[in-house]
Amino acid sequence: MPLAAITASHTPLMHTVAPRGDTRAAVDAAFAQARAFAADFRPDLVVVVAPDHYNGMFYDLMPPFCVGTAAEAVGDYGTGAGPLAVDRDAARHVVRELLAAEIDLAMSERMVVDHGFAQPLELLFGAIEAVPTVPVFINSVALPFGPLRRTRLLGEALGHALLALDRRVLLLGSGGLSHDPPLPALEGAPPEVAARLVAGRNPTPEERAARENRVRDAGLAVVAGDPGPRLNPDWDQAFLDLLAQGRLAATDTWTNDWITAEAGNSAHEVRTWLACYAALSSAGPYAVRSRFYRPIPEWIAGFGITTAETRRIP
């Protein structure tokens, strides 16, 4: 069976901060195109590859990769809360195959996910439980990170595992592109913040509201005239070109420090896109069917959406 992929930026500000001009209409149109692509592909399994933002994964045990055989969304930033429709058999198959392929990853029987997983499922399928899923977590926020090459190899192994299922599988990558929102870091954090990042405790409703207000205020400040965190449209477009041209191995030489310097602390979320395209490449040559990009300072994001599928043989 062929594979297909949709990759999309996510932002906690989508529902609370209105960007200037026709930006929102352009983003909505791009998501409508992606929804049509998904409907035409008719997947019977959606593999969601996404990061976490200290809502489900903490420094008490921070895996570089993790597959959930069950998952529940916390409902942050206005996204849906509750269980995802995880296909346990497919998830366990993925775990077995990736481990057999010498990819070191964790497995979770009670994965907790946030807007990184929930938002694309809602935007493309209407609800977090609308389609059978396999959630794949890639750490893209909590330092230290492994080499980017490991993410590419994970994606290739994931693709081979999915092909063995002989099902119509849509890979859904969530995150990126260049952006640097106000997220806590363990190094140099006040003791109470460091304790929460380590302890594996989900924030209280009051703490969650305070965190969400900080992010919203950063977006509103841009609307009011503050230039906001730096975006890098040139870097974003170069990355999109690399994916479209199938030059995935070129990222093997990228260092984590370079990514941060060029595109921001949270630009490491492009690992989710790289993994999806690497998985897609396992089925053979692919073609990008649509590509959308805009730098959106009000959302503190270089915002992109792509669709791609295995190249059809005439």
CSV table of C-alpha atoms in Angstrom, one decimal:
chain,number,residue,atom,x,y,z
A,1,MET,CA,0.0,0.0,0.0
A,2,PRO,CA,1.3,3.5,-0.7
A,3,LEU,CA,1.9,6.0,2.1
A,4,ALA,CA,0.9,9.7,2.2
A,5,ALA,CA,2.0,12.6,4.5
A,6,ILE,CA,0.7,15.9,5.8
A,7,THR,CA,3.0,18.1,7.8
A,8,ALA,CA,1.7,21.2,9.5
A,9,SER,CA,2.9,23.8,11.9
A,10,HIS,CA,0.9,24.1,15.1
A,11,THR,CA,0.5,27.1,17.3
A,12,PRO,CA,-1.2,27.7,20.7
A,13,LEU,CA,-2.1,31.2,19.5
A,14,MET,CA,-4.3,30.1,16.6
A,15,HIS,CA,-7.6,30.4,18.6
A,16,THR,CA,-6.7,33.5,20.6
A,17,VAL,CA,-4.6,35.9,18.4
A,18,ALA,CA,-5.8,37.2,15.1
A,19,PRO,CA,-3.0,37.8,12.6
A,20,ARG,CA,-3.1,40.9,10.4
A,21,GLY,CA,-4.3,41.1,6.8
A,22,ASP,CA,-5.5,38.0,4.9
A,23,THR,CA,-3.2,35.6,6.8
A,24,ARG,CA,-5.9,33.7,8.7
A,25,ALA,CA,-7.9,33.2,5.5
A,26,ALA,CA,-4.8,31.9,3.7
A,27,VAL,CA,-4.0,29.5,6.5
A,28,ASP,CA,-7.6,28.3,6.5
A,29,ALA,CA,-7.5,27.7,2.8
A,30,ALA,CA,-4.3,25.7,3.1
A,31,PHE,CA,-5.8,23.5,5.8
A,32,ALA,CA,-8.9,23.0,3.6
A,33,GLN,CA,-6.6,21.8,0.8
A,34,ALA,CA,-4.9,19.4,3.3
A,35,ARG,CA,-8.3,18.1,4.4
A,36,ALA,CA,-9.3,17.5,0.8
A,37,PHE,CA,-6.0,15.6,0.3
A,38,ALA,CA,-6.6,13.5,3.4
A,39,ALA,CA,-10.2,12.7,2.3
A,40,ASP,CA,-9.0,11.7,-1.2
A,41,PHE,CA,-6.3,9.4,0.2
A,42,ARG,CA,-8.9,7.8,2.6
A,43,PRO,CA,-6.5,6.6,5.3
A,44,ASP,CA,-7.6,3.8,7.6
A,45,LEU,CA,-4.7,4.7,10.0
A,46,VAL,CA,-3.1,8.0,10.9
A,47,VAL,CA,0.3,8.1,12.5
A,48,VAL,CA,0.7,11.4,14.4
A,49,VAL,CA,4.3,12.4,14.8
A,50,ALA,CA,4.5,15.3,17.3
A,51,PRO,CA,6.5,16.9,20.2
A,52,ASP,CA,5.3,17.7,23.7
A,53,HIS,CA,5.6,21.0,25.6
A,54,TYR,CA,6.1,19.8,29.2
A,55,ASN,CA,2.5,18.5,29.4
A,56,GLY,CA,3.1,14.8,29.1
A,57,MET,CA,6.8,14.2,29.0
A,58,PHE,CA,9.1,15.5,31.8
A,59,TYR,CA,12.7,15.2,33.0
A,60,ASP,CA,11.9,12.4,35.4
A,61,LEU,CA,12.3,10.3,32.3
A,62,MET,CA,12.6,12.1,29.0
A,63,PRO,CA,12.8,9.7,26.0
A,64,PRO,CA,14.1,10.9,22.6
A,65,PHE,CA,11.3,8.9,20.9
A,66,CYS,CA,8.2,7.2,22.3
A,67,VAL,CA,5.2,5.3,20.8
A,68,GLY,CA,1.9,5.3,22.6
A,69,THR,CA,-0.2,2.2,22.8
A,70,ALA,CA,-2.8,4.4,24.5
A,71,ALA,CA,-2.9,8.2,24.7
A,72,GLU,CA,-5.0,11.0,26.3
A,73,ALA,CA,-4.9,14.7,25.4
A,74,VAL,CA,-4.7,17.3,28.2
A,75,GLY,CA,-6.9,19.8,26.4
A,76,ASP,CA,-4.5,22.8,26.4
A,77,TYR,CA,-5.0,26.0,24.5
A,78,GLY,CA,-8.6,25.2,23.6
A,79,THR,CA,-7.9,21.8,22.0
A,80,GLY,CA,-9.9,18.7,22.8
A,81,ALA,CA,-9.3,16.7,25.9
A,82,GLY,CA,-9.7,13.0,26.4
A,83,PRO,CA,-8.5,9.7,24.8
A,84,LEU,CA,-7.2,9.4,21.3
A,85,ALA,CA,-8.5,6.5,19.2
A,86,VAL,CA,-5.2,4.6,19.4
A,87,ASP,CA,-4.9,1.4,17.4
A,88,ARG,CA,-3.2,-0.7,20.0
A,89,ASP,CA,-2.3,-3.5,17.6
A,90,ALA,CA,-0.8,-1.2,15.1
A,91,ALA,CA,1.1,0.7,17.8
A,92,ARG,CA,2.6,-2.5,19.2
A,93,HIS,CA,3.6,-3.6,15.7
A,94,VAL,CA,5.4,-0.3,15.2
A,95,VAL,CA,7.2,-0.7,18.6
A,96,ARG,CA,8.3,-4.2,17.8
A,97,GLU,CA,9.5,-3.3,14.3
A,98,LEU,CA,11.4,-0.2,15.3
A,99,LEU,CA,13.2,-2.0,18.1
A,100,ALA,CA,14.1,-4.8,15.7
A,101,ALA,CA,15.5,-2.1,13.3
A,102,GLU,CA,17.8,-1.0,16.1
A,103,ILE,CA,15.9,2.2,16.9
A,104,ASP,CA,16.0,2.9,20.6
A,105,LEU,CA,12.6,4.1,21.7
A,106,ALA,CA,10.2,4.0,24.6
A,107,MET,CA,6.7,2.6,24.7
A,108,SER,CA,3.9,4.1,26.8
A,109,GLU,CA,0.7,2.5,27.9
A,110,ARG,CA,-0.6,5.8,29.1
A,111,MET,CA,0.9,8.5,27.0
A,112,VAL,CA,-0.2,12.1,27.7
A,113,VAL,CA,-0.2,14.5,24.7
A,114,ASP,CA,-1.0,18.1,24.3
A,115,HIS,CA,-1.9,20.5,21.5
A,116,GLY,CA,1.0,19.3,19.3
A,117,PHE,CA,-1.0,16.1,18.7
A,118,ALA,CA,-4.5,17.4,19.2
A,119,GLN,CA,-4.5,20.5,17.0
A,120,PRO,CA,-3.7,18.8,13.7
A,121,LEU,CA,-6.1,16.0,14.4
A,122,GLU,CA,-8.9,18.5,15.0
A,123,LEU,CA,-8.1,20.7,12.1
A,124,LEU,CA,-7.8,17.8,9.6
A,125,PHE,CA,-10.4,15.3,10.9
A,126,GLY,CA,-12.6,17.3,13.2
A,127,ALA,CA,-11.8,15.7,16.6
A,128,ILE,CA,-9.0,14.0,18.4
A,129,GLU,CA,-10.8,10.7,18.4
A,130,ALA,CA,-12.1,10.8,14.8
A,131,VAL,CA,-9.6,8.4,13.2
A,132,PRO,CA,-7.5,5.4,14.4
A,133,THR,CA,-4.1,6.7,15.3
A,134,VAL,CA,-0.6,5.7,16.4
A,135,PRO,CA,1.0,8.6,18.4
A,136,VAL,CA,4.7,8.9,18.0
A,137,PHE,CA,6.5,11.4,20.2
A,138,ILE,CA,9.8,13.0,19.2
A,139,ASN,CA,11.4,15.2,21.8
A,140,SER,CA,11.9,18.6,20.2
A,141,VAL,CA,11.8,20.9,23.3
A,142,ALA,CA,13.7,19.4,26.2
A,143,LEU,CA,17.5,19.6,25.9
A,144,PRO,CA,19.7,17.7,25.2
A,145,PHE,CA,18.8,16.4,21.8
A,146,GLY,CA,20.3,13.6,19.9
A,147,PRO,CA,21.7,14.0,16.4
A,148,LEU,CA,19.2,14.8,13.7
A,149,ARG,CA,20.4,11.7,11.8
A,150,ARG,CA,18.7,9.5,14.4
A,151,THR,CA,15.4,11.1,13.6
A,152,ARG,CA,15.8,10.4,9.9
A,153,LEU,CA,16.6,6.8,10.7
A,154,LEU,CA,13.6,6.5,13.0
A,155,GLY,CA,11.5,7.8,10.1
A,156,GLU,CA,12.9,5.3,7.6
A,157,ALA,CA,12.3,2.4,10.1
A,158,LEU,CA,8.8,3.7,10.8
A,159,GLY,CA,8.0,3.7,7.1
A,160,HIS,CA,9.1,0.1,6.7
A,161,ALA,CA,7.0,-0.9,9.7
A,162,LEU,CA,3.9,0.8,8.3
A,163,LEU,CA,4.3,-0.8,4.8
A,164,ALA,CA,4.3,-4.2,6.5
A,165,LEU,CA,0.8,-3.4,7.8
A,166,ASP,CA,-0.6,-3.3,4.3
A,167,ARG,CA,-3.0,-0.5,5.1
A,168,ARG,CA,-3.6,3.0,3.9
A,169,VAL,CA,-1.5,5.0,6.3
A,170,LEU,CA,-1.3,8.8,6.5
A,171,LEU,CA,1.7,10.2,8.3
A,172,LEU,CA,0.8,13.5,10.1
A,173,GLY,CA,3.8,15.6,11.2
A,174,SER,CA,3.1,18.4,13.6
A,175,GLY,CA,5.4,21.3,14.5
A,176,GLY,CA,7.9,23.9,13.3
A,177,LEU,CA,9.1,25.8,11.4
A,178,SER,CA,11.3,28.6,12.8
A,179,HIS,CA,9.9,29.8,16.1
A,180,ASP,CA,10.9,30.6,19.6
A,181,PRO,CA,7.9,30.9,22.0
A,182,PRO,CA,8.3,31.6,25.7
A,183,LEU,CA,8.9,28.0,27.0
A,184,PRO,CA,10.8,27.2,30.2
A,185,ALA,CA,14.2,25.6,30.1
A,186,LEU,CA,15.6,23.4,32.9
A,187,GLU,CA,19.1,25.0,32.9
A,188,GLY,CA,18.9,28.2,34.9
A,189,ALA,CA,15.2,27.7,35.9
A,190,PRO,CA,14.0,28.9,39.3
A,191,PRO,CA,13.8,26.0,41.7
A,192,GLU,CA,10.0,25.8,41.6
A,193,VAL,CA,10.0,25.7,37.8
A,194,ALA,CA,12.8,23.2,37.6
A,195,ALA,CA,11.0,21.0,40.1
A,196,ARG,CA,7.9,20.9,37.9
A,197,LEU,CA,9.9,20.2,34.7
A,198,VAL,CA,11.5,17.2,36.5
A,199,ALA,CA,8.7,15.9,38.6
A,200,GLY,CA,6.3,14.8,35.9
A,201,ARG,CA,3.4,16.7,37.4
A,202,ASN,CA,0.9,18.2,35.1
A,203,PRO,CA,0.3,21.9,35.9
A,204,THR,CA,-2.7,22.8,38.0
A,205,PRO,CA,-5.5,24.7,36.2
A,206,GLU,CA,-4.2,28.0,37.6
A,207,GLU,CA,-0.6,27.2,36.4
A,208,ARG,CA,-1.9,26.2,33.0
A,209,ALA,CA,-3.9,29.4,32.7
A,210,ALA,CA,-0.8,31.5,33.7
A,211,ARG,CA,1.3,29.7,31.1
A,212,GLU,CA,-1.2,30.1,28.3
A,213,ASN,CA,-1.7,33.7,29.2
A,214,ARG,CA,2.1,34.3,28.9
A,215,VAL,CA,2.1,32.8,25.4
A,216,ARG,CA,-1.0,34.7,24.4
A,217,ASP,CA,0.4,38.0,25.7
A,218,ALA,CA,3.5,37.4,23.6
A,219,GLY,CA,1.3,37.1,20.5
A,220,LEU,CA,-0.8,40.1,21.4
A,221,ALA,CA,2.3,42.2,21.9
A,222,VAL,CA,3.3,41.5,18.3
A,223,VAL,CA,-0.2,42.6,17.2
A,224,ALA,CA,0.4,45.8,19.1
A,225,GLY,CA,3.6,46.5,17.4
A,226,ASP,CA,6.3,44.6,19.2
A,227,PRO,CA,8.6,42.8,16.6
A,228,GLY,CA,8.4,39.6,18.7
A,229,PRO,CA,10.8,36.6,18.5
A,230,ARG,CA,12.8,36.4,15.3
A,231,LEU,CA,11.6,34.2,12.5
A,232,ASN,CA,13.7,33.0,9.6
A,233,PRO,CA,11.7,32.6,6.4
A,234,ASP,CA,14.8,31.8,4.3
A,235,TRP,CA,15.7,28.9,6.6
A,236,ASP,CA,12.1,27.7,6.5
A,237,GLN,CA,11.9,27.8,2.7
A,238,ALA,CA,15.3,26.0,2.4
A,239,PHE,CA,14.0,23.2,4.6
A,240,LEU,CA,10.8,22.9,2.6
A,241,ASP,CA,12.9,22.8,-0.6
A,242,LEU,CA,15.0,20.0,0.9
A,243,LEU,CA,12.0,17.9,1.7
A,244,ALA,CA,10.4,18.5,-1.7
A,245,GLN,CA,13.7,17.4,-3.4
A,246,GLY,CA,14.1,14.3,-1.3
A,247,ARG,CA,17.5,15.4,0.0
A,248,LEU,CA,16.7,14.2,3.5
A,249,ALA,CA,20.2,12.9,4.3
A,250,ALA,CA,21.5,16.5,3.9
A,251,THR,CA,20.2,17.1,7.4
A,252,ASP,CA,22.7,14.6,8.8
A,253,THR,CA,25.3,17.3,9.1
A,254,TRP,CA,23.0,19.8,10.8
A,255,THR,CA,24.0,20.4,14.4
A,256,ASN,CA,21.5,21.2,17.1
A,257,ASP,CA,23.3,24.4,18.0
A,258,TRP,CA,23.1,25.5,14.4
A,259,ILE,CA,19.3,24.9,14.2
A,260,THR,CA,18.8,26.9,17.4
A,261,ALA,CA,20.9,29.8,16.2
A,262,GLU,CA,19.3,29.9,12.7
A,263,ALA,CA,15.7,29.3,13.6
A,264,GLY,CA,15.0,29.4,17.3
A,265,ASN,CA,14.8,27.0,20.3
A,266,SER,CA,11.6,25.4,19.1
A,267,ALA,CA,12.6,25.0,15.5
A,268,HIS,CA,13.8,21.5,16.5
A,269,GLU,CA,10.1,20.5,16.0
A,270,VAL,CA,11.1,20.1,12.3
A,271,ARG,CA,12.2,16.7,13.4
A,272,THR,CA,8.6,15.6,13.1
A,273,TRP,CA,8.5,16.7,9.5
A,274,LEU,CA,11.8,15.0,8.7
A,275,ALA,CA,10.6,11.7,10.3
A,276,CYS,CA,7.4,11.8,8.2
A,277,TYR,CA,9.2,12.4,4.9
A,278,ALA,CA,11.8,9.8,5.8
A,279,ALA,CA,9.0,7.3,6.4
A,280,LEU,CA,7.3,8.3,3.1
A,281,SER,CA,10.6,7.7,1.3
A,282,SER,CA,10.6,4.1,2.4
A,283,ALA,CA,7.8,3.4,0.0
A,284,GLY,CA,9.8,4.8,-2.9
A,285,PRO,CA,10.0,8.2,-4.7
A,286,TYR,CA,7.4,10.7,-3.5
A,287,ALA,CA,5.9,13.9,-4.8
A,288,VAL,CA,4.9,17.0,-2.8
A,289,ARG,CA,1.3,17.8,-3.9
A,290,SER,CA,0.9,21.1,-2.1
A,291,ARG,CA,3.0,23.6,-0.1
A,292,PHE,CA,2.0,26.6,1.9
A,293,TYR,CA,4.3,28.9,3.9
A,294,ARG,CA,4.0,32.3,5.6
A,295,PRO,CA,5.9,33.8,8.4
A,296,ILE,CA,3.3,34.8,11.0
A,297,PRO,CA,4.9,36.9,13.8
A,298,GLU,CA,1.6,37.1,15.7
A,299,TRP,CA,1.6,33.4,16.1
A,300,ILE,CA,5.4,33.4,16.8
A,301,ALA,CA,5.9,30.9,13.9
A,302,GLY,CA,7.1,30.4,10.5
A,303,PHE,CA,3.9,28.6,9.5
A,304,GLY,CA,3.9,25.8,6.9
A,305,ILE,CA,1.7,23.1,5.6
A,306,THR,CA,2.6,20.4,3.0
A,307,THR,CA,1.0,17.3,1.5
A,308,ALA,CA,2.9,14.5,-0.2
A,309,GLU,CA,2.4,11.0,-1.4
A,310,THR,CA,4.2,8.1,-3.0
A,311,ARG,CA,4.6,9.0,-6.7
A,312,ARG,CA,2.0,7.3,-8.8
A,313,ILE,CA,3.3,5.1,-11.6
A,314,PRO,CA,1.7,6.0,-15.0
